[in-house]
Coordinates of C-alpha atoms in Angstrom, one line a residue:
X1 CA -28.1 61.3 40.8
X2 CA -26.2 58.6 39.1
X3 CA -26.6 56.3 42.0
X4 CA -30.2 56.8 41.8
X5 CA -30.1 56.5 37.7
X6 CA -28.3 53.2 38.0
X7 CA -30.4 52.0 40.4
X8 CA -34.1 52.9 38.3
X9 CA -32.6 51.1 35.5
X10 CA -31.6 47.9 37.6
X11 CA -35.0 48.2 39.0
X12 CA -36.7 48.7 35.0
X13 CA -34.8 45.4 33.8
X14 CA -36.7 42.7 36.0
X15 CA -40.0 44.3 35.3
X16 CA -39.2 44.5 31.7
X17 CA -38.4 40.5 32.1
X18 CA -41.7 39.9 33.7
X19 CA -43.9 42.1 30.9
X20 CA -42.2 39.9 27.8
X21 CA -44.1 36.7 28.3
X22 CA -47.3 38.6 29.4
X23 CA -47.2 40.6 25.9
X24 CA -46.4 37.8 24.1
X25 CA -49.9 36.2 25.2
X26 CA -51.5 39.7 24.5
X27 CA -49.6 39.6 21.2
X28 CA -50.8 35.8 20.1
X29 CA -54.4 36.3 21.2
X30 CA -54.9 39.3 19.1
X31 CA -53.1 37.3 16.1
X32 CA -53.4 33.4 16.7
X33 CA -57.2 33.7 18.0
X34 CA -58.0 37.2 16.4
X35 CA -58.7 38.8 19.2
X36 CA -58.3 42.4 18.1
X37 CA -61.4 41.3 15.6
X38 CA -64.1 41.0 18.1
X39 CA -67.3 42.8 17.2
X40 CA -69.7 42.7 20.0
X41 CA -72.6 45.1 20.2
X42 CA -72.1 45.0 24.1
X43 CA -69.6 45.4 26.7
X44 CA -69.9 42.9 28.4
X45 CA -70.5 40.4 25.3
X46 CA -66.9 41.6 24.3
X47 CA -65.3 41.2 27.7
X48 CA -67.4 37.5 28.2
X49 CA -65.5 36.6 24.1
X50 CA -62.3 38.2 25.4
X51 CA -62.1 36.1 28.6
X52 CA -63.6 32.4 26.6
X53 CA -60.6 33.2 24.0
X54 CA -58.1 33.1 27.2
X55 CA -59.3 30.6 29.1
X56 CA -59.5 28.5 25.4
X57 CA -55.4 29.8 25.1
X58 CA -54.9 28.5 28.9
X59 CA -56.7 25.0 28.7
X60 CA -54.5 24.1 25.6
X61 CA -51.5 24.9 27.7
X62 CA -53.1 23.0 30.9
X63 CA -53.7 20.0 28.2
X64 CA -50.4 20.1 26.6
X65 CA -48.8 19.6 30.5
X66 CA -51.5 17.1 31.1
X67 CA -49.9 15.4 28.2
X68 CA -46.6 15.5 29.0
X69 CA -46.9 14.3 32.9
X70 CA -49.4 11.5 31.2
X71 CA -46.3 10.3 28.9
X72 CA -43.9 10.8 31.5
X73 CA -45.9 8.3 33.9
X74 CA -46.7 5.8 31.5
X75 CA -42.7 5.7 31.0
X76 CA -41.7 5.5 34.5
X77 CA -44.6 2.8 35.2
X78 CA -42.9 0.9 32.0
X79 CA -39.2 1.3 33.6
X80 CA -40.1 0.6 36.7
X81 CA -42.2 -2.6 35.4
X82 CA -39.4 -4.1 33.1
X83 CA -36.7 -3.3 36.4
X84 CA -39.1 -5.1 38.9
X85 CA -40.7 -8.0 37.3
X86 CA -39.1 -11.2 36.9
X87 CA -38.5 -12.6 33.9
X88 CA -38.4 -16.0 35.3
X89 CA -40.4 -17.6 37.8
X90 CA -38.5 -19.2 39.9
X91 CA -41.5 -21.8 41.8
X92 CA -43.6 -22.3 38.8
X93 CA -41.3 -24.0 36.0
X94 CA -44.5 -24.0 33.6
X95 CA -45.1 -20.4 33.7
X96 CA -42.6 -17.5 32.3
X97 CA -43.3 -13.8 31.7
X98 CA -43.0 -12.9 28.2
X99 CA -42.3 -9.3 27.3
X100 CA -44.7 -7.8 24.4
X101 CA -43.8 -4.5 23.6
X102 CA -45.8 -2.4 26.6
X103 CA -47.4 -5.2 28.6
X104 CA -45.8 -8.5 30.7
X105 CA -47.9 -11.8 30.0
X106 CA -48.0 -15.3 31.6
X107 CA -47.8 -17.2 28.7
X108 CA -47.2 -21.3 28.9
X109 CA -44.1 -22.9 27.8

């Protein structure tokens, strides 16, 4: 009996881990979007406002990673720009890359 007590509780504590982020979500759309207000006259308008105010709550999430790989990119295209392009050119003595801020430019000596 202990065995199987131990074991039901080891089994509880993973699920438990897997509930808190779901509840959390639950728990912000009631009071970040005011979701436990909803006053439809109609099922189904209530469940078609319950389902725009999560997939409003999962696009800001999808935007916030779109932002985040979009920064990330722009700095590895600007470190792998400032690593690969020359600062000199070595066959064109009237020509030489000068670095503004974001950007190379051929600019004239």
């Amino acid at each position: 009996n202990k065995d199987e007590l131990m074991r039901m509780k080891a089994q509880r504590r993973p699920e438990y881990r897997e509930r808190i982020p779901i509840e959390g979500k639950f728990g912000q759309g009631k009071y970040g979007y005011r979701l436990n207000n909803i006053r439809a006259k109609r099922a189904d308008t209530s469940v078609a406002w319950i389902n725009s105010i999560f997939l409003v709550m999962n696009l800001l999430i999808l935007m916030r990673v779109f932002i985040c790989l979009r920064n990330l990119a722009a700095k590895i295209a600007s470190w792998v720009t400032k690593k690969s392009m020359p600062r000199e050119i070595p066959f064109a003595r009237a020509c030489q890359f000068s670095s503004n801020r974001n950007s190379y430019l051929a600019a004239r000596i």
